Coordinates of C-alpha atoms in Angstrom, one line a residue:
Chain A
M216 CA 20.9 2.6 9.8
D217 CA 21.4 2.0 13.5
I218 CA 18.9 -0.4 15.2
K219 CA 18.6 0.4 18.9
I220 CA 17.9 -2.4 21.3
L221 CA 17.0 -2.1 25.0
I222 CA 17.6 -5.0 27.3
V223 CA 15.5 -5.0 30.5
D224 CA 16.6 -7.7 33.0
D225 CA 17.5 -7.6 36.7
E226 CA 20.2 -10.2 36.3
E227 CA 23.5 -8.5 35.6
S228 CA 25.0 -11.6 33.8
V229 CA 22.1 -11.7 31.4
R230 CA 22.3 -8.0 30.6
D231 CA 26.1 -8.0 30.1
S232 CA 26.4 -11.1 28.0
L233 CA 23.4 -10.3 25.9
A234 CA 24.6 -6.7 25.4
S235 CA 28.0 -8.0 24.4
W236 CA 26.6 -10.5 22.0
L237 CA 24.2 -7.9 20.4
E238 CA 27.0 -5.4 20.1
E239 CA 29.0 -7.9 18.2
E240 CA 26.0 -8.2 15.9
G241 CA 26.3 -4.5 15.2
F242 CA 23.3 -3.2 17.2
L243 CA 23.3 -0.1 19.4
V244 CA 22.5 -1.6 22.9
F245 CA 21.1 0.0 26.0
V246 CA 20.5 -1.9 29.3
A247 CA 18.2 -1.4 32.3
E248 CA 17.8 -3.3 35.5
T249 CA 14.2 -2.3 36.2
A250 CA 11.1 -1.2 34.2
E251 CA 11.4 2.3 35.8
E252 CA 15.0 2.7 34.5
A253 CA 13.9 1.3 31.1
A254 CA 11.1 3.9 30.9
Q255 CA 13.7 6.7 31.4
I256 CA 15.8 5.3 28.5
L257 CA 12.7 5.0 26.3
A258 CA 11.9 8.6 26.9
R259 CA 15.3 9.7 25.8
Q260 CA 16.1 7.2 23.0
D261 CA 14.3 6.2 19.8
I262 CA 14.4 2.4 20.7
D263 CA 13.4 -0.1 18.0
L264 CA 13.3 -3.3 20.0
V265 CA 13.0 -4.2 23.6
L266 CA 14.2 -7.5 25.1
L267 CA 12.0 -7.7 28.2
D268 CA 12.4 -10.1 31.1
I269 CA 9.0 -11.1 32.4
R270 CA 10.0 -11.1 36.1
L271 CA 11.3 -7.8 37.2
P272 CA 11.5 -6.1 40.7
G273 CA 8.9 -3.3 41.0
M274 CA 6.7 -3.1 37.9
N275 CA 6.7 -6.5 36.3
G276 CA 7.3 -7.3 32.6
L277 CA 3.7 -7.7 31.6
E278 CA 2.7 -4.4 33.2
F279 CA 5.7 -2.7 31.5
Q280 CA 4.8 -4.2 28.2
K281 CA 1.4 -2.6 28.4
Q282 CA 3.0 0.8 29.2
I283 CA 5.3 0.5 26.2
H284 CA 2.4 -0.4 23.9
T285 CA 0.6 2.7 25.1
N286 CA 3.4 5.1 24.9
N287 CA 5.5 3.7 22.1
P288 CA 3.3 1.5 20.0
D289 CA 5.9 1.1 17.2
I290 CA 8.4 -0.7 19.4
A291 CA 8.7 -4.5 19.0
I292 CA 8.9 -6.4 22.2
I293 CA 10.5 -9.8 22.7
I294 CA 9.7 -11.4 26.0
M295 CA 12.5 -13.3 27.9
T296 CA 11.3 -15.9 30.3
A297 CA 12.3 -18.8 32.4
F298 CA 10.7 -22.2 31.5
A299 CA 8.5 -21.9 34.6
S300 CA 6.8 -18.7 33.3
V301 CA 6.0 -19.7 29.7
D302 CA 2.3 -19.2 30.4
S303 CA 3.0 -15.6 31.2
A304 CA 5.0 -15.3 28.0
I305 CA 2.1 -16.7 26.0
E306 CA -0.1 -14.1 27.8
S307 CA 2.3 -11.4 26.6
L308 CA 2.0 -12.6 23.0
K309 CA -1.8 -12.2 23.3
R310 CA -1.1 -8.6 24.5
G311 CA 0.9 -7.9 21.3
A312 CA 4.5 -8.9 22.1
Y313 CA 6.5 -9.7 18.9
D314 CA 7.7 -13.1 20.3
Y315 CA 9.1 -14.7 23.4
I316 CA 12.2 -16.8 24.1
V317 CA 12.9 -19.1 27.0
K318 CA 16.1 -18.8 29.1
P319 CA 18.7 -20.0 28.5
F320 CA 18.4 -19.1 24.9
D321 CA 19.3 -21.3 22.0
P322 CA 21.7 -19.0 20.1
D323 CA 20.2 -19.9 16.8
E324 CA 16.7 -19.3 17.9
L325 CA 17.5 -15.9 19.5
T326 CA 19.4 -14.9 16.4
N327 CA 16.5 -15.8 14.1
I328 CA 13.9 -14.0 16.3
I329 CA 16.0 -10.8 16.5
R330 CA 16.9 -10.8 12.8
H331 CA 13.3 -11.2 11.8
A332 CA 12.2 -8.5 14.2
V333 CA 14.9 -6.2 12.9
K334 CA 14.0 -7.0 9.3
Q335 CA 10.4 -6.2 10.0
K336 CA 11.4 -3.0 11.8
L337 CA 13.5 -1.8 8.9
L338 CA 10.7 -2.6 6.4
E339 CA 8.2 -0.7 8.6
R340 CA 10.5 2.2 8.8
E341 CA 11.2 2.2 5.1
N342 CA 7.4 1.9 4.4
K343 CA 6.7 4.8 6.7
E344 CA 9.3 7.0 5.1
L345 CA 8.1 6.2 1.6
K346 CA 4.5 6.9 2.6
E347 CA 5.5 10.2 4.2
K348 CA 7.5 11.0 1.1
L349 CA 4.6 10.1 -1.2
S350 CA 2.0 12.2 0.7
G351 CA 4.5 15.1 0.7
I352 CA 4.8 14.9 -3.1
Q353 CA 1.1 14.8 -3.9
G354 CA -0.5 16.3 -0.9
M355 CA -1.3 19.8 0.1
D356 CA 2.2 20.9 -0.5
E357 CA 1.5 20.9 -4.2
I358 CA -1.3 23.5 -3.8
I359 CA 0.7 26.7 -3.9
G360 CA -0.6 29.9 -2.4
D361 CA -1.7 31.5 0.9
S362 CA -4.5 33.8 -0.3
P363 CA -7.8 33.7 1.6
A364 CA -9.4 32.0 -1.4
I365 CA -6.9 29.2 -1.6
R366 CA -6.8 28.8 2.2
K367 CA -10.5 28.2 2.1
V368 CA -10.0 25.5 -0.6
K369 CA -7.3 23.8 1.5
E370 CA -9.7 23.9 4.6
L371 CA -12.4 22.3 2.5
I372 CA -10.0 19.6 1.2
L373 CA -9.1 18.7 4.8
L374 CA -12.8 18.8 5.9
V375 CA -14.0 16.4 3.2
A376 CA -10.9 14.2 2.6
D377 CA -11.4 11.8 5.5
T378 CA -15.1 11.3 4.7
E379 CA -16.3 8.9 2.0
S380 CA -18.5 11.6 0.4
N381 CA -18.4 12.1 -3.4
V382 CA -16.9 15.5 -4.3
L383 CA -17.5 17.8 -7.2
I384 CA -14.7 20.2 -8.0
R385 CA -15.7 23.2 -10.0
G386 CA -13.6 25.8 -11.6
E387 CA -12.3 27.2 -14.8
S388 CA -10.0 25.4 -17.1
G389 CA -6.4 25.4 -15.8
S390 CA -7.3 26.3 -12.3
G391 CA -5.8 23.1 -10.8
K392 CA -8.9 20.9 -10.3
E393 CA -6.9 17.6 -10.7
L394 CA -4.4 18.8 -8.1
I395 CA -7.3 19.4 -5.6
A396 CA -8.6 15.9 -6.4
R397 CA -5.2 14.3 -5.7
A398 CA -4.9 16.3 -2.5
I399 CA -8.3 15.0 -1.3
H400 CA -7.2 11.4 -2.2
M401 CA -3.7 11.8 -0.5
N402 CA -5.4 13.1 2.7
S403 CA -8.0 10.3 2.8
K404 CA -7.9 6.8 4.2
R405 CA -7.6 5.6 0.7
K406 CA -4.3 7.3 0.0
F407 CA -2.3 4.0 -0.2
A408 CA -4.6 2.7 -2.9
P409 CA -4.5 4.2 -6.4
I410 CA -6.2 7.4 -7.6
V411 CA -7.3 6.7 -11.2
A412 CA -8.0 9.7 -13.4
V413 CA -10.2 9.6 -16.5
N414 CA -10.6 12.6 -18.7
C415 CA -14.2 12.0 -19.8
G416 CA -14.0 14.7 -22.5
A417 CA -11.2 12.8 -24.3
F418 CA -13.3 9.8 -25.3
T419 CA -16.3 9.0 -27.5
E420 CA -19.2 7.4 -25.6
T421 CA -18.3 3.8 -26.7
L422 CA -14.6 4.3 -25.9
L423 CA -15.4 5.8 -22.5
E424 CA -17.6 2.9 -21.7
S425 CA -14.8 0.4 -22.5
E426 CA -12.3 2.7 -20.6
L427 CA -14.4 2.8 -17.5
F428 CA -15.9 -0.7 -17.4
G429 CA -13.2 -2.8 -19.2
H430 CA -14.0 -5.6 -21.6
E431 CA -13.7 -9.3 -22.1
K432 CA -11.7 -10.7 -25.0
G433 CA -13.9 -10.5 -28.2
A434 CA -16.4 -8.1 -26.6
F435 CA -16.2 -5.9 -29.7
T436 CA -14.1 -5.7 -32.9
G437 CA -10.5 -5.1 -31.9
A438 CA -10.9 -6.4 -28.3
Q439 CA -8.1 -9.0 -28.5
Y440 CA -7.5 -9.2 -24.8
R441 CA -9.4 -9.0 -21.6
R442 CA -8.9 -5.6 -20.1
K443 CA -9.7 -4.2 -16.7
G444 CA -11.6 -0.9 -16.7
K445 CA -10.6 2.3 -14.8
I446 CA -13.3 1.7 -12.2
E447 CA -11.9 -1.8 -11.4
L448 CA -8.4 -0.3 -11.3
A449 CA -9.5 2.3 -8.8
N450 CA -10.7 -0.5 -6.4
G451 CA -9.9 0.5 -2.8
G452 CA -8.9 4.0 -4.0
T453 CA -10.4 7.0 -5.7
L454 CA -11.9 7.4 -9.2
F455 CA -11.4 10.9 -10.6
L456 CA -13.7 11.8 -13.5
D457 CA -12.5 15.0 -15.1
E458 CA -14.8 16.9 -17.4
V459 CA -17.8 15.0 -16.0
G460 CA -20.1 17.5 -17.8
D461 CA -19.0 15.8 -21.1
I462 CA -20.5 12.4 -20.1
S463 CA -23.5 11.3 -22.2
P464 CA -26.9 10.7 -20.5
K465 CA -26.6 7.0 -21.2
M466 CA -23.2 6.8 -19.5
Q467 CA -24.6 8.8 -16.6
V468 CA -27.2 6.1 -16.1
D469 CA -24.5 3.4 -16.3
L470 CA -22.4 5.2 -13.7
L471 CA -25.4 5.9 -11.5
R472 CA -26.0 2.1 -11.4
V473 CA -22.4 1.5 -10.4
L474 CA -22.7 4.0 -7.6
E475 CA -25.9 2.4 -6.4
T476 CA -24.9 -1.3 -6.6
R477 CA -21.2 -0.9 -6.1
T478 CA -20.6 -3.5 -8.8
I479 CA -19.5 -3.3 -12.5
T480 CA -19.9 -5.7 -15.4
R481 CA -17.2 -5.7 -18.1
L482 CA -18.3 -5.3 -21.7
G483 CA -18.9 -8.8 -23.1
S484 CA -19.4 -10.3 -19.7
H485 CA -22.4 -11.0 -17.4
Q486 CA -20.3 -11.4 -14.3
E487 CA -20.8 -8.7 -11.7
I488 CA -17.6 -7.6 -10.1
P489 CA -17.8 -5.8 -6.7
V490 CA -15.9 -2.4 -6.6
D491 CA -15.1 -0.1 -3.7
F492 CA -14.0 3.4 -4.7
R493 CA -14.6 7.0 -3.8
L494 CA -15.7 9.3 -6.6
I495 CA -14.4 12.7 -7.2
C496 CA -15.6 14.6 -10.3
A497 CA -14.5 17.9 -11.8
T498 CA -16.1 20.2 -14.3
N499 CA -15.9 23.7 -15.7
K500 CA -19.4 23.4 -17.2
N501 CA -22.5 24.9 -15.9
L502 CA -24.2 21.7 -14.8
E503 CA -27.3 23.5 -13.5
K504 CA -27.9 24.9 -16.9
M505 CA -27.4 21.5 -18.4
L506 CA -30.0 20.2 -15.9
E507 CA -32.5 22.7 -17.2
E508 CA -31.7 21.8 -20.8
G509 CA -32.0 18.1 -19.9
S510 CA -28.5 17.1 -21.1
F511 CA -27.4 16.2 -17.5
R512 CA -29.5 13.9 -15.3
E513 CA -30.7 15.2 -12.1
D514 CA -30.3 12.0 -10.2
F515 CA -26.7 11.7 -11.3
Y516 CA -26.1 15.4 -10.5
Y517 CA -27.2 15.0 -6.9
R518 CA -25.2 11.7 -6.6
I519 CA -21.9 13.3 -7.6
N520 CA -22.5 16.7 -6.0
V521 CA -22.6 15.7 -2.3
F522 CA -19.8 18.2 -1.5
T523 CA -18.7 21.0 -3.8
I524 CA -15.3 22.7 -3.9
F525 CA -15.1 25.9 -6.0
V526 CA -11.5 26.5 -7.2
P527 CA -11.0 30.2 -7.6
P528 CA -9.6 31.5 -10.9
L529 CA -6.1 33.0 -10.7
R530 CA -7.4 36.5 -11.2
E531 CA -9.3 36.2 -7.9
R532 CA -6.2 35.3 -6.0
K533 CA -3.7 37.5 -7.5
E534 CA -1.8 37.7 -4.2
D535 CA -0.6 34.2 -4.9
I536 CA 1.0 35.1 -8.2
P537 CA 4.5 36.0 -6.8
V538 CA 4.7 32.7 -4.9
L539 CA 3.4 30.7 -7.9
T540 CA 5.8 32.5 -10.1
N541 CA 8.7 31.5 -7.8
F542 CA 7.4 27.9 -7.6
F543 CA 7.3 27.5 -11.4
I544 CA 10.7 29.2 -11.8
H545 CA 12.3 26.7 -9.4
K546 CA 10.4 23.8 -11.1
Y547 CA 11.6 24.7 -14.6
A548 CA 15.1 25.5 -13.3
R549 CA 15.3 21.8 -12.1
I550 CA 13.7 20.4 -15.3
L551 CA 15.9 22.5 -17.7
N552 CA 19.0 22.2 -15.5
K553 CA 19.3 26.0 -15.2
K554 CA 19.8 28.3 -12.3
P555 CA 16.6 29.8 -10.8
K556 CA 16.0 33.3 -12.1
H557 CA 14.3 36.5 -10.7
V558 CA 11.5 38.3 -12.4
S559 CA 11.8 42.1 -12.9
D560 CA 9.4 44.4 -11.2
D561 CA 7.9 45.2 -14.7
V562 CA 7.1 41.6 -15.3
M563 CA 5.6 41.1 -11.9
N564 CA 3.4 44.2 -12.4
L565 CA 2.2 42.8 -15.7
F566 CA 1.5 39.5 -14.1
L567 CA -0.5 41.1 -11.3
Q568 CA -2.5 43.2 -13.8
Y569 CA -3.2 40.5 -16.3
H570 CA -6.5 38.6 -15.9
W571 CA -5.1 35.1 -16.7
P572 CA -8.0 33.5 -18.6
G573 CA -6.0 30.2 -18.8
N574 CA -5.4 30.4 -15.0
I575 CA -2.4 28.7 -13.4
R576 CA -1.8 26.5 -16.5
E577 CA -1.3 29.7 -18.5
L578 CA 1.1 31.2 -15.9
E579 CA 3.1 28.0 -15.8
N580 CA 3.4 28.0 -19.6
V581 CA 4.5 31.7 -19.6
I582 CA 7.2 30.9 -17.1
E583 CA 8.3 27.7 -18.8
R584 CA 8.8 29.7 -22.0
A585 CA 10.6 32.5 -20.2
M586 CA 12.9 30.0 -18.5
V587 CA 13.7 28.5 -21.9
I588 CA 14.5 31.7 -23.7
C589 CA 16.0 33.8 -20.9
R590 CA 19.8 33.7 -20.8
D591 CA 20.1 36.4 -18.1
E592 CA 19.6 36.2 -14.4
K593 CA 16.4 38.2 -14.6
I594 CA 13.3 37.6 -16.5
T595 CA 12.2 40.9 -18.2
P596 CA 9.2 41.8 -20.4
T597 CA 11.1 40.7 -23.5
H598 CA 11.0 37.1 -22.3
I599 CA 7.3 36.9 -21.9
P600 CA 4.5 36.8 -24.5
N601 CA 2.4 39.9 -25.1
L602 CA 0.1 40.1 -22.1
G603 CA 0.0 43.9 -22.5
S604 CA -3.3 44.8 -24.0
D605 CA -5.4 42.9 -21.5
A606 CA -3.3 44.0 -18.6
I607 CA -3.7 47.6 -19.6
A608 CA -7.5 47.2 -19.9
E609 CA -7.5 45.8 -16.4
A610 CA -5.3 48.6 -15.2
E611 CA -7.4 51.5 -16.2
P612 CA -9.0 53.4 -13.3
L613 CA -12.6 52.5 -12.8
S614 CA -15.4 53.8 -10.6
L615 CA -16.9 51.4 -8.0
K616 CA -20.2 51.4 -10.0
E617 CA -18.4 50.5 -13.2
L618 CA -16.3 47.9 -11.4
E619 CA -19.5 46.3 -9.9
K620 CA -21.2 46.3 -13.3
R621 CA -18.3 44.6 -15.0
H622 CA -17.9 42.1 -12.3
I623 CA -21.6 41.1 -12.4
Q624 CA -21.3 40.8 -16.2
K625 CA -18.2 38.6 -15.8
V626 CA -19.8 36.3 -13.3
L627 CA -22.9 36.0 -15.4
R628 CA -20.7 35.0 -18.3
M629 CA -18.9 32.4 -16.2
A630 CA -22.3 31.1 -15.0
E631 CA -23.5 31.0 -18.6
G632 CA -26.5 33.1 -17.6
N633 CA -27.5 30.9 -14.7
I634 CA -28.9 33.5 -12.2
S635 CA -28.9 31.1 -9.2
L636 CA -25.3 30.1 -9.7
A637 CA -24.1 33.6 -10.4
A638 CA -26.0 34.8 -7.2
R639 CA -24.3 32.0 -5.2
W640 CA -20.8 33.0 -6.5
L641 CA -21.5 36.7 -5.8
E642 CA -22.8 35.7 -2.3
I643 CA -26.0 37.7 -2.8
D644 CA -29.6 36.5 -3.2
R645 CA -31.2 36.2 -6.6
T646 CA -33.6 39.2 -6.0
T647 CA -30.6 41.5 -5.3
L648 CA -28.9 40.2 -8.4
Y649 CA -32.0 40.9 -10.5
L650 CA -32.2 44.4 -9.1
K651 CA -28.5 45.1 -9.8
M652 CA -28.9 43.7 -13.4
K653 CA -31.8 46.1 -13.9
K654 CA -29.9 49.0 -12.4
Y655 CA -26.9 48.5 -14.7
G656 CA -28.9 47.4 -17.8
I657 CA -27.4 44.0 -17.8
K658 CA -29.2 41.2 -19.7
K659 CA -28.8 37.5 -19.0
Chain B
M1 CA 51.1 -3.1 21.0
D2 CA 51.9 -6.8 20.8
Q3 CA 49.8 -8.3 18.0
S4 CA 51.0 -11.9 18.5
I5 CA 48.5 -14.6 18.8
Y6 CA 49.0 -17.5 21.2
L7 CA 47.1 -20.7 20.5
A8 CA 46.7 -22.9 23.5
C9 CA 45.0 -26.2 24.3
L10 CA 43.6 -26.3 27.8
N11 CA 45.2 -29.2 29.6
N12 CA 47.4 -30.1 26.6
S13 CA 44.5 -32.0 25.0
C14 CA 45.3 -31.3 21.4
P15 CA 49.0 -30.6 20.7
D16 CA 49.0 -31.8 17.0
L17 CA 45.9 -29.7 16.3
L18 CA 47.6 -26.6 17.8
Q19 CA 50.7 -27.0 15.6
K20 CA 48.6 -27.5 12.4
L21 CA 46.5 -24.4 13.2
A22 CA 49.5 -22.2 13.9
E23 CA 51.1 -23.2 10.6
K24 CA 48.0 -22.4 8.6
M25 CA 47.5 -19.1 10.4
N26 CA 51.1 -18.1 10.0
K27 CA 50.8 -18.6 6.2
T28 CA 47.6 -16.5 6.0
F29 CA 48.0 -13.6 8.6
L30 CA 50.3 -10.8 9.2
F31 CA 50.2 -11.4 12.9
P32 CA 52.7 -13.9 14.3
V33 CA 51.0 -17.0 15.7
R34 CA 52.6 -19.0 18.4
T35 CA 51.6 -22.0 20.5
L36 CA 51.4 -22.2 24.2
Q37 CA 51.0 -24.8 26.9
L38 CA 48.4 -24.0 29.5
K39 CA 47.3 -25.7 32.7
L40 CA 43.9 -24.7 33.9
D41 CA 41.7 -26.6 36.4
L42 CA 38.3 -26.7 34.7
K43 CA 36.4 -28.2 37.7
S44 CA 35.4 -24.8 39.1
F45 CA 33.8 -23.9 35.7
Y46 CA 31.7 -27.0 35.6
S47 CA 27.9 -26.7 36.0
Q48 CA 26.3 -29.9 37.4
E49 CA 22.9 -28.7 36.3
R50 CA 23.9 -28.0 32.7
E51 CA 26.7 -30.6 32.4
Q52 CA 28.7 -28.0 30.6
Y53 CA 31.5 -25.5 31.4
E54 CA 30.9 -21.8 31.9
A55 CA 32.9 -19.9 29.2
T56 CA 32.7 -16.4 30.7
S57 CA 34.5 -17.5 33.9
I58 CA 37.1 -19.4 31.8
L59 CA 37.8 -16.2 29.9
K60 CA 38.3 -14.4 33.2
S61 CA 40.8 -17.0 34.3
L62 CA 42.7 -16.7 31.0
E63 CA 42.9 -13.0 31.7
S64 CA 44.4 -13.6 35.1
L65 CA 47.3 -15.5 33.3
R66 CA 48.1 -12.4 31.2
P67 CA 51.0 -11.1 33.2
N68 CA 52.9 -14.1 31.9
F69 CA 52.6 -13.1 28.2
S70 CA 51.5 -10.2 26.0
G71 CA 49.4 -10.5 22.8
K72 CA 46.2 -12.3 22.5
I73 CA 45.4 -15.8 23.5
I74 CA 42.9 -18.3 22.0
A75 CA 42.4 -21.4 24.0
M76 CA 40.8 -24.6 22.7
M77 CA 39.1 -27.2 24.7
S78 CA 37.3 -30.5 23.9
E79 CA 34.5 -29.9 26.5
D80 CA 31.1 -28.4 25.9
I81 CA 30.8 -24.7 26.9
Y82 CA 28.0 -22.3 27.6
I83 CA 27.3 -18.7 28.8
P84 CA 24.4 -18.0 31.2
I85 CA 22.1 -16.7 28.5
F86 CA 22.8 -19.4 25.9
T87 CA 22.3 -23.1 25.9
Y88 CA 25.7 -23.5 24.2
V89 CA 28.4 -21.5 22.4
F90 CA 31.0 -22.7 19.9
G91 CA 33.4 -20.0 21.2
L92 CA 33.5 -16.8 23.2
A93 CA 35.6 -13.6 22.9
H94 CA 35.0 -10.0 23.9
L95 CA 35.3 -7.3 21.3
N96 CA 38.9 -5.9 21.5
G97 CA 39.6 -8.3 24.3
N98 CA 42.7 -10.3 24.8
S99 CA 41.4 -13.8 25.4
A100 CA 39.1 -16.2 23.6
V101 CA 37.9 -19.7 24.1
V102 CA 36.8 -22.2 21.4
S103 CA 35.2 -25.6 22.1
Y104 CA 35.2 -28.2 19.5
Y105 CA 32.8 -30.4 21.4
R106 CA 29.9 -29.5 19.0
L107 CA 32.1 -29.2 16.0
Q108 CA 32.7 -33.0 15.8
N109 CA 30.5 -35.1 13.5
Q110 CA 30.0 -37.6 16.3
Y111 CA 27.9 -35.0 18.2
Y112 CA 25.4 -35.1 15.4
G113 CA 25.4 -38.9 15.1
L114 CA 27.8 -39.0 12.1
K115 CA 31.1 -40.7 11.4
P116 CA 34.2 -38.8 12.6
D117 CA 35.8 -36.6 9.9
H118 CA 39.1 -35.2 11.1
S119 CA 39.7 -33.0 8.1
L120 CA 36.2 -31.5 8.4
L121 CA 36.8 -31.0 12.1
F122 CA 40.0 -29.1 11.4
I123 CA 38.2 -26.8 8.9
R124 CA 35.5 -26.1 11.5
I125 CA 37.9 -25.4 14.3
Y126 CA 40.0 -23.1 12.0
K127 CA 36.9 -21.1 11.1
E128 CA 35.9 -20.8 14.7
V129 CA 39.4 -19.7 15.8
I130 CA 39.6 -17.1 13.0
H131 CA 36.1 -15.8 13.9
E132 CA 37.1 -15.3 17.6
M133 CA 40.4 -13.8 16.6
G134 CA 38.4 -11.3 14.5
H135 CA 36.5 -10.3 17.6
L136 CA 39.7 -9.9 19.6
F137 CA 40.9 -7.4 16.9
G138 CA 37.6 -5.5 17.1
L139 CA 35.6 -7.0 14.2
R140 CA 31.9 -7.3 14.8
H141 CA 29.6 -9.9 13.2
C142 CA 29.2 -9.6 9.4
Y143 CA 25.9 -9.9 7.7
K144 CA 27.4 -11.7 4.7
S145 CA 26.7 -15.4 5.2
W146 CA 30.0 -16.5 3.5
C147 CA 32.3 -14.2 5.6
V148 CA 34.1 -15.9 8.5
M149 CA 32.8 -13.1 10.7
Y150 CA 29.2 -14.2 10.1
S151 CA 27.5 -15.3 13.3
A152 CA 27.2 -19.1 12.8
N153 CA 25.1 -20.6 15.6
T154 CA 24.5 -24.0 14.0
I155 CA 27.0 -26.5 12.4
D156 CA 25.3 -25.9 9.1
D157 CA 25.9 -22.2 9.2
L158 CA 29.5 -22.9 10.1
D159 CA 30.0 -25.3 7.2
I160 CA 28.3 -22.8 4.8
K161 CA 30.5 -19.9 5.6
S162 CA 34.1 -19.7 4.3
D163 CA 37.3 -19.5 6.4
A164 CA 38.1 -16.1 4.9
F165 CA 37.2 -12.5 5.7
C166 CA 35.0 -10.6 3.2
E167 CA 36.7 -7.6 1.6
E168 CA 35.1 -5.1 4.1
C169 CA 36.2 -7.1 7.2
E170 CA 39.6 -7.7 5.7
Q171 CA 40.1 -3.9 5.2
I172 CA 39.2 -3.2 8.8
L173 CA 41.6 -5.9 10.0
L174 CA 44.4 -4.6 7.8
A175 CA 43.9 -1.1 9.1
I176 CA 44.2 -2.5 12.6
A177 CA 47.3 -4.4 11.8
R178 CA 49.0 -1.3 10.4
R179 CA 48.4 0.7 13.6

């Protein structure tokens, strides 16, 4: 990796001998007599380090330092000064110079300063590259599709990511809610801290309590060691609670307290530990119905539901199916060490007609299976499970009235009979929905 | 291209040292190493202010003597040397140049308040001569602290590094020698 150093000094002997010495050290060296000449080099070259004389004809070193900090804030500046102008050098340090060195230089001192600056520069560069790589892996690139529905989701992610608001992600099982949560995290200020995911549906109440809050040694039978909870582990980052609708009312109270006090207490301890995290929750449950039934607390609901993102089911963004298919084919070609394959027109038609109740997860599974069993270059209907009957049902020609009736029935089923939620999803008011239900003889 | 190396002591100040260095280098390197007598008036290179001799100008004077011999010359001197940007240097050579200068003023134990040690001094001078020779053949500084091409700016660094090239630097040098 070439490190580019620019020497700015009006004395030819300094420029030449320093350039020669730095070239021997293996650096790529540029020289300039004035700040104006140096500015032209900086505009053309990606310079890492500037060795800047404080006294220059025209624009002086301190003024030029300011200009560099404004235009190229990543460049490290080492100020070169005569003994008489050490005060100015100290002033330059206050203004953000990396270091200063007095002329004539002690070779050992100059070597150490430059080596440290270069080492820091390389670390910064590596750090930046890794961060870019990381955000590329788990950011928006992972959300595949360009349909209006998914574009809207991406817009909402970018809108909310940089805020500290709690987010509730709603959508059917397999629609990619965790991916959305990770994209929010990776586009937020907290992206360099961890995102800790907890599937709340996978634990009993007691286990979930220990999982979230951690415990001290001996807090309960089997607690042989002190263990940090997921909330503590998410400190500085994001806590993602998946299947939040499965949390018991008691745990909702405990979590509400954490959200209000921003402290936790491990099981078996009285010590309060401060925590700083952003909360993202996800559910496929009808929380509004649960509120009515009293199984979900209203105060907790409003606390987690500051900003809602609805993830559309795959059947509502069918135009994304070809690109998703291609994405998963390439993914499994890599994993299975096979060549990427094409899908036949028949298969793509079936995919487009099928209603995908298991959403993207189901599509991924179908493609994974096809990639495993297909030995040809093309995936044909023989390589995929029987999606036929449902697809045909979807494919039969319907009148607009019948289509509207079926759609209302479907949305009501999804909303588990919650009229307000169904009306919101249908983007009509509740009265209109009641009228349409009456018209088509639909019951709740 | 003449790849001979001429070792010289400015003002004939160290003939025994020259002979010893040439013998050791001839055993180790493919390039023939010869000794040379040089007379150079150092007064004009002396800085009253610094009480040292300016090495860049000495190199230029050595270059002016080049019509008298081909190959590369490494001149040794007992006086302290500097270049304008540095308070001191142990030696100076330009990359792919033909002349180098090595001062053993700061390589002596006495400079650091210690008892003279002639064998240690010889080892230090040898390392410095090989280092400058490396530059004359186009080698840059090496990041490996034990390689002779490591940039040693203190006597400790010089003592820590070995008198040999690392594998990488040796390969480059061999490629140059075969040209």
